[in-house]
């Protein structure tokens, strides 16, 4: 199998969402062909790919056939089963490798991986039954957040628990499935580090990005993060360690809490480009998506220099409650960048697009991006 995959070759993407779409756009600009496989049709990725295959992620025959048609394979969605990644890996190089996927797609495994290696993490316990939940809550203390171990993102499968009596109700709400219990962190900031590791261990990063969530979903990101430089440097150092410990090839994101007493706690790892890194498309010499193409194809990493302070706001389906948002009004602001993902079903909480703005300071950039979103409806 080829170590290095050059422009003109075909990149296969498991997953059909917006991350695959922005990856495909970067790849096609560089002269690659892109194939995508997901259960959907006319997906955000499929709309801009050379070929869209519709199949379930557990249809291993379809995944093998797909793998035969590409030169390297990656995924844009970490809940693809490792069995699917392994089926593909028999036929074609898959980057990042299935073991990183295996660790990071299940919160309990990911927390264990981090805690065993001495990374600072939120105090947590694992539970596979209601009894274990009660023991875990006693260990971790209240208030706590109970998260399903598998298939969680954007706050899905998460419930806050303020009283021990609520344990049974929350256990029911998460469907009696394996969970982790975390103490609620008293944080001043949430930050993330989007970083890449190349085939030969080369490292590149975009510094610390500051993230503000609303209803557990990312709302606003600004870069650079408004935290002390030493703390940002420590976060980058920890992300570098994670990449090395995973033997990772590709872009990943490590999310952190900054506690009120100024410590960093790793919240989670996303084994792919990340929502908080979308601003790199407009603000950096090399976007996180071009970086992913470079890493996955075994090429040198690109320059991550940020041209100006930047901000990004997410556009959720909620903006459509009164009909189509007023795109012309936002685009009348000549220096903001609109990114829409081609989704035609604007459900509440669904990520439909984002807006990026640059400025002389992150505050100015954030004000511009927020103003552009405000005029949409
Ligand atoms: P997650 O899916 O784990 O990244 O959680 C989504 C968001 O929920 C985080 O970005 C935080 O804003 C919030 N959250 C998750 N876990 C905790 C925690 N242990 N303490 C406080 N807030 C949390």
Coordinates of C-alpha atoms and ligand atoms in Angstrom, one line a residue:
X1 CA 0.0 0.0 0.0
X2 CA 1.2 3.5 -0.8
X3 CA 2.7 5.5 2.0
X4 CA 2.4 8.7 0.1
X5 CA -0.7 9.6 -1.9
X6 CA -0.3 12.3 -4.5
X7 CA -2.8 14.7 -6.1
X8 CA -4.7 13.0 -8.8
X9 CA -5.3 10.0 -6.5
X10 CA -8.6 9.3 -4.8
X11 CA -9.4 9.9 -1.1
X12 CA -12.2 7.8 0.4
X13 CA -14.2 9.4 3.2
X14 CA -16.4 7.4 5.6
X15 CA -19.2 9.7 6.6
X16 CA -21.2 12.3 4.7
X17 CA -21.5 15.4 7.0
X18 CA -20.1 18.9 6.9
X19 CA -16.6 17.8 8.1
X20 CA -16.3 15.5 5.0
X21 CA -17.7 18.3 2.8
X22 CA -15.0 20.8 3.9
X23 CA -12.3 18.1 3.7
X24 CA -13.5 17.3 0.2
X25 CA -13.5 20.9 -0.9
X26 CA -9.9 21.2 0.3
X27 CA -8.9 17.9 -1.3
X28 CA -10.5 18.8 -4.7
X29 CA -8.8 22.2 -4.7
X30 CA -5.5 20.3 -4.4
X31 CA -6.4 18.0 -7.3
X32 CA -7.5 14.9 -5.5
X33 CA -10.7 13.0 -6.2
X34 CA -13.0 12.3 -3.3
X35 CA -15.4 9.4 -2.8
X36 CA -17.8 9.3 0.2
X37 CA -19.7 6.5 1.8
X38 CA -22.6 7.1 4.3
X39 CA -26.2 5.8 4.6
X40 CA -27.5 9.1 3.2
X41 CA -28.1 10.5 -0.3
X42 CA -27.3 14.0 -1.4
X43 CA -25.3 14.4 1.7
X44 CA -23.2 17.5 2.5
X45 CA -20.1 15.6 1.5
X46 CA -21.8 13.8 -1.4
X47 CA -22.8 17.1 -3.0
X48 CA -19.1 18.1 -3.5
X49 CA -17.6 14.7 -4.0
X50 CA -16.8 12.8 -7.2
X51 CA -18.7 9.8 -6.1
X52 CA -21.3 9.3 -3.4
X53 CA -22.0 5.7 -2.2
X54 CA -25.1 5.0 0.0
X55 CA -24.6 2.1 2.3
X56 CA -24.8 1.4 6.0
X57 CA -21.6 1.5 8.1
X58 CA -22.0 -2.2 9.0
X59 CA -22.3 -3.3 5.4
X60 CA -18.8 -4.6 5.2
X61 CA -19.1 -5.8 1.7
X62 CA -20.0 -2.3 0.5
X63 CA -17.2 -0.9 2.6
X64 CA -14.7 -3.3 1.0
X65 CA -16.0 -2.4 -2.5
X66 CA -15.6 1.2 -1.6
X67 CA -12.1 0.7 -0.3
X68 CA -11.1 -1.0 -3.6
X69 CA -11.9 2.2 -5.4
X70 CA -9.8 4.6 -3.4
X71 CA -6.1 5.1 -2.7
X72 CA -6.3 6.1 1.0
X73 CA -9.3 6.2 3.3
X74 CA -10.2 8.4 6.2
X75 CA -13.4 9.1 8.2
X76 CA -15.1 12.4 9.1
X77 CA -17.3 10.8 11.8
X78 CA -15.9 8.9 14.8
X79 CA -18.8 6.7 15.3
X80 CA -18.0 4.6 12.3
X81 CA -17.4 1.1 13.8
X82 CA -13.8 -0.1 14.2
X83 CA -14.9 -3.2 12.4
X84 CA -15.7 -1.1 9.3
X85 CA -12.4 0.7 9.5
X86 CA -10.7 -2.8 9.9
X87 CA -12.5 -4.2 6.9
X88 CA -11.3 -1.3 4.8
X89 CA -7.8 -1.5 6.3
X90 CA -7.4 -5.0 4.8
X91 CA -7.5 -3.4 1.3
X92 CA -6.3 0.2 1.6
X93 CA -4.4 2.5 4.0
X94 CA -6.7 4.0 6.6
X95 CA -5.5 7.2 8.4
X96 CA -5.9 7.9 11.3
X97 CA -5.6 4.1 12.1
X98 CA -8.5 2.2 13.7
X99 CA -6.9 2.1 17.1
X100 CA -7.3 5.8 17.6
X101 CA -10.9 5.5 16.5
X102 CA -11.4 2.6 18.9
X103 CA -10.1 4.6 21.9
X104 CA -11.8 7.9 21.2
X105 CA -15.2 6.7 20.1
X106 CA -16.1 5.5 23.6
X107 CA -15.9 7.9 26.5
X108 CA -15.1 5.2 29.1
X109 CA -12.1 3.9 27.0
X110 CA -11.0 7.4 26.2
X111 CA -11.0 8.5 29.9
X112 CA -9.2 5.4 30.9
X113 CA -6.5 6.0 28.2
X114 CA -6.0 9.5 29.4
X115 CA -6.1 8.8 33.2
X116 CA -3.7 5.8 32.8
X117 CA -1.2 8.0 31.2
X118 CA -1.4 10.7 33.8
X119 CA -3.3 13.4 31.8
X120 CA -5.3 15.8 34.0
X121 CA -9.0 14.8 33.6
X122 CA -12.2 15.6 35.3
X123 CA -12.8 13.3 38.2
X124 CA -14.9 10.4 36.8
X125 CA -16.3 6.9 37.5
X126 CA -17.7 4.3 35.1
X127 CA -21.1 2.6 35.5
X128 CA -22.7 -0.3 33.8
X129 CA -25.7 -0.7 36.1
X130 CA -27.9 1.5 38.4
X131 CA -26.0 0.1 41.4
X132 CA -22.7 1.2 39.9
X133 CA -24.2 4.6 39.1
X134 CA -25.0 5.1 42.8
X135 CA -21.4 4.0 43.8
X136 CA -19.9 6.3 41.1
X137 CA -22.0 9.2 42.3
X138 CA -20.8 8.7 45.8
X139 CA -17.2 8.7 44.5
X140 CA -17.4 11.7 42.2
X141 CA -19.8 13.8 44.3
X142 CA -22.7 16.1 43.3
X143 CA -23.5 17.9 41.1
X144 CA -22.5 15.4 38.4
X145 CA -23.0 14.9 34.7
X146 CA -23.8 11.4 33.5
X147 CA -22.8 10.7 29.9
X148 CA -23.4 7.7 27.8
X149 CA -20.1 5.9 27.2
X150 CA -20.8 5.5 23.5
X151 CA -22.1 7.7 20.6
X152 CA -22.2 11.0 22.4
X153 CA -21.5 14.4 20.9
X154 CA -22.8 17.9 21.3
X155 CA -24.2 17.1 24.7
X156 CA -26.3 14.2 23.4
X157 CA -26.8 11.5 26.0
X158 CA -25.7 13.8 28.8
X159 CA -27.7 14.6 32.0
X160 CA -26.9 16.7 35.0
X161 CA -27.7 15.2 38.4
X162 CA -28.1 17.5 41.4
X163 CA -29.7 15.0 43.8
X164 CA -28.8 11.4 44.5
X165 CA -32.6 10.5 44.2
X166 CA -32.5 11.5 40.5
X167 CA -30.1 8.6 39.7
X168 CA -32.8 6.2 38.7
X169 CA -34.6 8.7 36.5
X170 CA -31.3 9.6 34.7
X171 CA -30.3 6.0 34.3
X172 CA -33.7 5.6 32.5
X173 CA -33.1 8.7 30.4
X174 CA -29.8 7.4 29.1
X175 CA -31.4 4.0 28.3
X176 CA -29.7 1.8 30.9
X177 CA -26.5 1.8 29.0
X178 CA -22.8 2.0 30.0
X179 CA -22.1 5.5 31.2
X180 CA -19.5 7.6 32.8
X181 CA -20.1 10.0 35.7
X182 CA -18.2 13.2 35.9
X183 CA -18.2 15.9 38.5
X184 CA -19.4 19.2 37.2
X185 CA -16.3 21.3 36.5
X186 CA -16.3 24.9 37.7
X187 CA -14.6 26.4 34.6
X188 CA -13.8 29.9 33.5
X189 CA -13.0 28.9 29.9
X190 CA -13.3 26.0 27.5
X191 CA -10.5 25.8 25.0
X192 CA -9.4 23.4 22.3
X193 CA -6.3 22.6 20.5
X194 CA -6.6 21.4 16.9
X195 CA -3.3 19.8 15.9
X196 CA -1.9 17.4 13.4
X197 CA 0.7 14.7 13.3
X198 CA 2.3 13.6 10.1
X199 CA 3.5 10.2 9.0
X200 CA 7.0 10.7 10.3
X201 CA 5.9 12.3 13.6
X202 CA 5.9 15.9 12.4
X203 CA 3.7 18.1 14.6
X204 CA 1.7 21.2 13.8
X205 CA -1.0 23.1 15.8
X206 CA -3.3 26.1 15.7
X207 CA -2.7 27.2 19.2
X208 CA -5.5 27.4 21.8
X209 CA -9.0 28.3 20.5
X210 CA -11.6 29.5 23.0
X211 CA -15.1 28.0 22.8
X212 CA -18.4 29.2 24.1
X213 CA -21.2 26.6 24.2
X214 CA -24.9 27.1 24.4
X215 CA -27.1 24.1 25.4
X216 CA -24.0 21.9 25.2
X217 CA -23.5 22.9 21.5
X218 CA -20.6 25.0 20.4
X219 CA -21.9 28.5 19.7
X220 CA -18.8 30.8 19.3
X221 CA -15.1 30.1 18.9
X222 CA -12.4 32.8 18.9
X223 CA -8.7 32.4 18.2
X224 CA -6.4 33.0 19.9
X225 CA -8.1 32.0 23.1
X226 CA -8.2 34.8 25.8
X227 CA -6.2 32.8 28.3
X228 CA -2.6 33.3 29.6
X229 CA 0.1 32.3 27.1
X230 CA 1.5 29.8 29.5
X231 CA -1.8 28.0 29.8
X232 CA -2.2 27.9 26.0
X233 CA 1.3 26.6 25.7
X234 CA 0.6 23.8 28.2
X235 CA -2.6 22.9 26.3
X236 CA -0.6 22.6 23.0
X237 CA 2.0 20.5 24.8
X238 CA -0.7 18.1 26.1
X239 CA -2.2 17.8 22.6
X240 CA 1.2 17.0 21.3
X241 CA 1.5 14.2 23.9
X242 CA -1.9 12.8 23.0
X243 CA -0.9 12.7 19.3
X244 CA 2.3 10.9 20.1
X245 CA 0.7 8.5 22.6
X246 CA -1.9 7.5 20.0
X247 CA 0.7 7.1 17.3
X248 CA -1.7 9.3 15.3
X249 CA -1.6 10.4 11.7
X250 CA -4.0 13.1 10.9
X251 CA -5.7 16.1 12.5
X252 CA -7.4 15.8 15.9
X253 CA -8.8 18.1 18.5
X254 CA -8.3 18.0 22.3
X255 CA -10.9 19.9 24.3
X256 CA -10.1 21.3 27.7
X257 CA -11.7 23.0 30.7
X258 CA -9.8 25.8 32.3
X259 CA -10.8 25.6 36.0
X260 CA -11.4 28.6 38.2
X261 CA -8.1 27.9 39.9
X262 CA -6.3 28.0 36.6
X263 CA -5.7 24.3 35.9
X264 CA -6.3 22.5 32.6
X265 CA -8.5 19.4 32.5
X266 CA -8.9 17.3 29.3
X267 CA -12.6 17.0 28.5
X268 CA -12.4 14.9 25.3
X269 CA -10.6 14.1 22.1
X270 CA -12.1 14.2 18.7
X271 CA -10.2 12.1 16.2
X272 CA -10.8 14.4 13.2
X273 CA -10.9 18.1 12.3
X274 CA -13.2 19.9 14.7
X275 CA -16.0 22.5 14.7
X276 CA -13.7 24.9 16.7
X277 CA -11.1 24.7 13.9
X278 CA -13.5 25.9 11.2
X279 CA -12.1 29.4 11.5
X280 CA -8.8 28.1 10.2
X281 CA -10.3 28.0 6.7
X282 CA -10.5 31.8 6.5
X283 CA -7.8 32.7 9.1
X284 CA -4.8 30.5 8.6
X285 CA -2.3 29.8 5.8
X286 CA -3.3 26.1 5.9
X287 CA -6.8 25.2 7.1
X288 CA -7.4 22.2 9.3
X289 CA -9.0 20.4 6.3
X290 CA -6.0 20.9 4.0
X291 CA -3.9 19.8 7.0
X292 CA -6.0 16.6 7.2
X293 CA -5.5 15.9 3.5
X294 CA -1.8 16.5 3.8
X295 CA -1.5 14.2 6.8
X296 CA -3.8 11.5 5.5
X297 CA -1.9 11.5 2.2
X298 CA 1.5 11.2 4.0
X299 CA 2.7 14.6 2.8
X300 CA 4.5 17.3 4.8
X301 CA 2.2 19.4 7.1
X302 CA 1.3 22.9 6.0
X303 CA 2.0 26.3 7.7
X304 CA -0.6 26.9 10.4
X305 CA 0.2 30.7 10.8
X306 CA -2.9 32.6 11.6
X307 CA -3.2 35.8 9.6
X308 CA -5.4 37.8 12.0
X309 CA -7.5 37.2 15.1
X310 CA -10.7 35.3 14.1
X311 CA -14.1 34.3 15.3
X312 CA -16.7 31.7 14.2
X313 CA -20.3 31.4 15.0
X314 CA -22.4 28.3 14.3
X315 CA -25.6 28.6 12.4
X316 CA -28.1 26.0 13.9
X317 CA -31.4 24.9 12.4
X318 CA -33.1 27.1 15.1
X319 CA -32.4 30.1 12.8
X320 CA -35.0 28.7 10.3
X321 CA -38.0 28.9 12.6
X322 CA -39.5 31.8 10.7
X323 CA -38.4 30.7 7.3
X324 CA -35.2 30.9 5.3
X325 CA -32.6 33.2 7.0
X326 CA -31.8 36.5 5.2
X327 CA -28.5 35.5 3.6
X328 CA -28.3 38.7 1.6
X329 CA -28.3 40.8 4.8
X330 CA -25.4 38.9 6.3
X331 CA -23.5 38.9 3.0
X332 CA -24.0 42.7 2.8
X333 CA -21.3 42.7 5.5
X334 CA -18.5 42.5 3.0
X335 CA -15.8 41.0 5.3
X336 CA -17.6 38.1 6.8
X337 CA -17.5 34.6 5.4
X338 CA -20.6 32.4 5.1
X339 CA -20.3 28.6 5.0
X340 CA -23.4 26.5 4.4
X341 CA -23.4 22.8 4.5
X342 CA -26.1 22.0 1.9
X343 CA -28.5 20.4 4.5
X344 CA -32.1 20.8 3.5
X345 CA -33.7 19.8 6.8
X346 CA -33.1 22.6 9.4
X347 CA -34.0 20.9 12.6
X348 CA -33.5 22.7 16.0
X349 CA -29.9 22.2 17.2
X350 CA -28.7 20.9 13.8
X351 CA -25.5 22.4 12.5
X352 CA -26.4 24.0 9.2
X353 CA -23.4 26.3 8.6
X354 CA -21.1 28.8 10.2
X355 CA -19.9 32.4 9.7
X356 CA -16.3 33.5 10.2
X357 CA -15.0 37.0 10.7
X358 CA -11.5 38.4 11.2
X359 CA -10.6 41.5 13.1
X360 CA -7.7 43.4 14.8
X361 CA -8.7 41.7 18.0
X362 CA -10.8 38.6 18.8
X363 CA -13.4 40.8 20.4
X364 CA -13.8 42.8 17.2
X365 CA -13.9 39.6 15.1
X366 CA -16.5 38.1 17.5
X367 CA -18.6 41.2 17.4
X368 CA -18.6 41.1 13.6
X369 CA -19.5 37.4 13.4
X370 CA -22.3 37.8 15.9
X371 CA -23.7 40.9 14.1
X372 CA -23.7 38.9 10.8
X373 CA -25.7 36.1 12.5
X374 CA -28.1 38.6 14.2
X375 CA -29.2 40.1 10.8
X376 CA -30.2 36.6 9.5
X377 CA -33.5 36.7 11.3
Ligands
LIG1 P1 -19.0 17.0 25.7 O1 -19.9 16.4 24.7 O2 -18.5 16.1 26.7 O3 -17.9 17.8 25.1 O4 -19.9 18.1 26.5 C1 -20.4 19.2 25.8 C2 -20.4 20.4 26.7 O5 -21.1 20.2 27.9 C3 -19.0 20.8 27.1 O6 -18.3 21.5 26.1 C4 -19.3 21.7 28.4 O7 -19.8 22.9 28.0 C5 -20.4 20.9 29.0 N1 -19.8 19.8 29.9 C6 -19.5 18.6 29.6 N2 -19.0 17.9 30.7 C7 -18.9 18.8 31.7 C8 -18.4 18.8 33.1 N3 -17.9 17.7 33.6 N4 -18.5 19.9 33.8 C9 -19.0 21.0 33.3 N5 -19.5 21.1 32.0 C10 -19.5 20.1 31.2

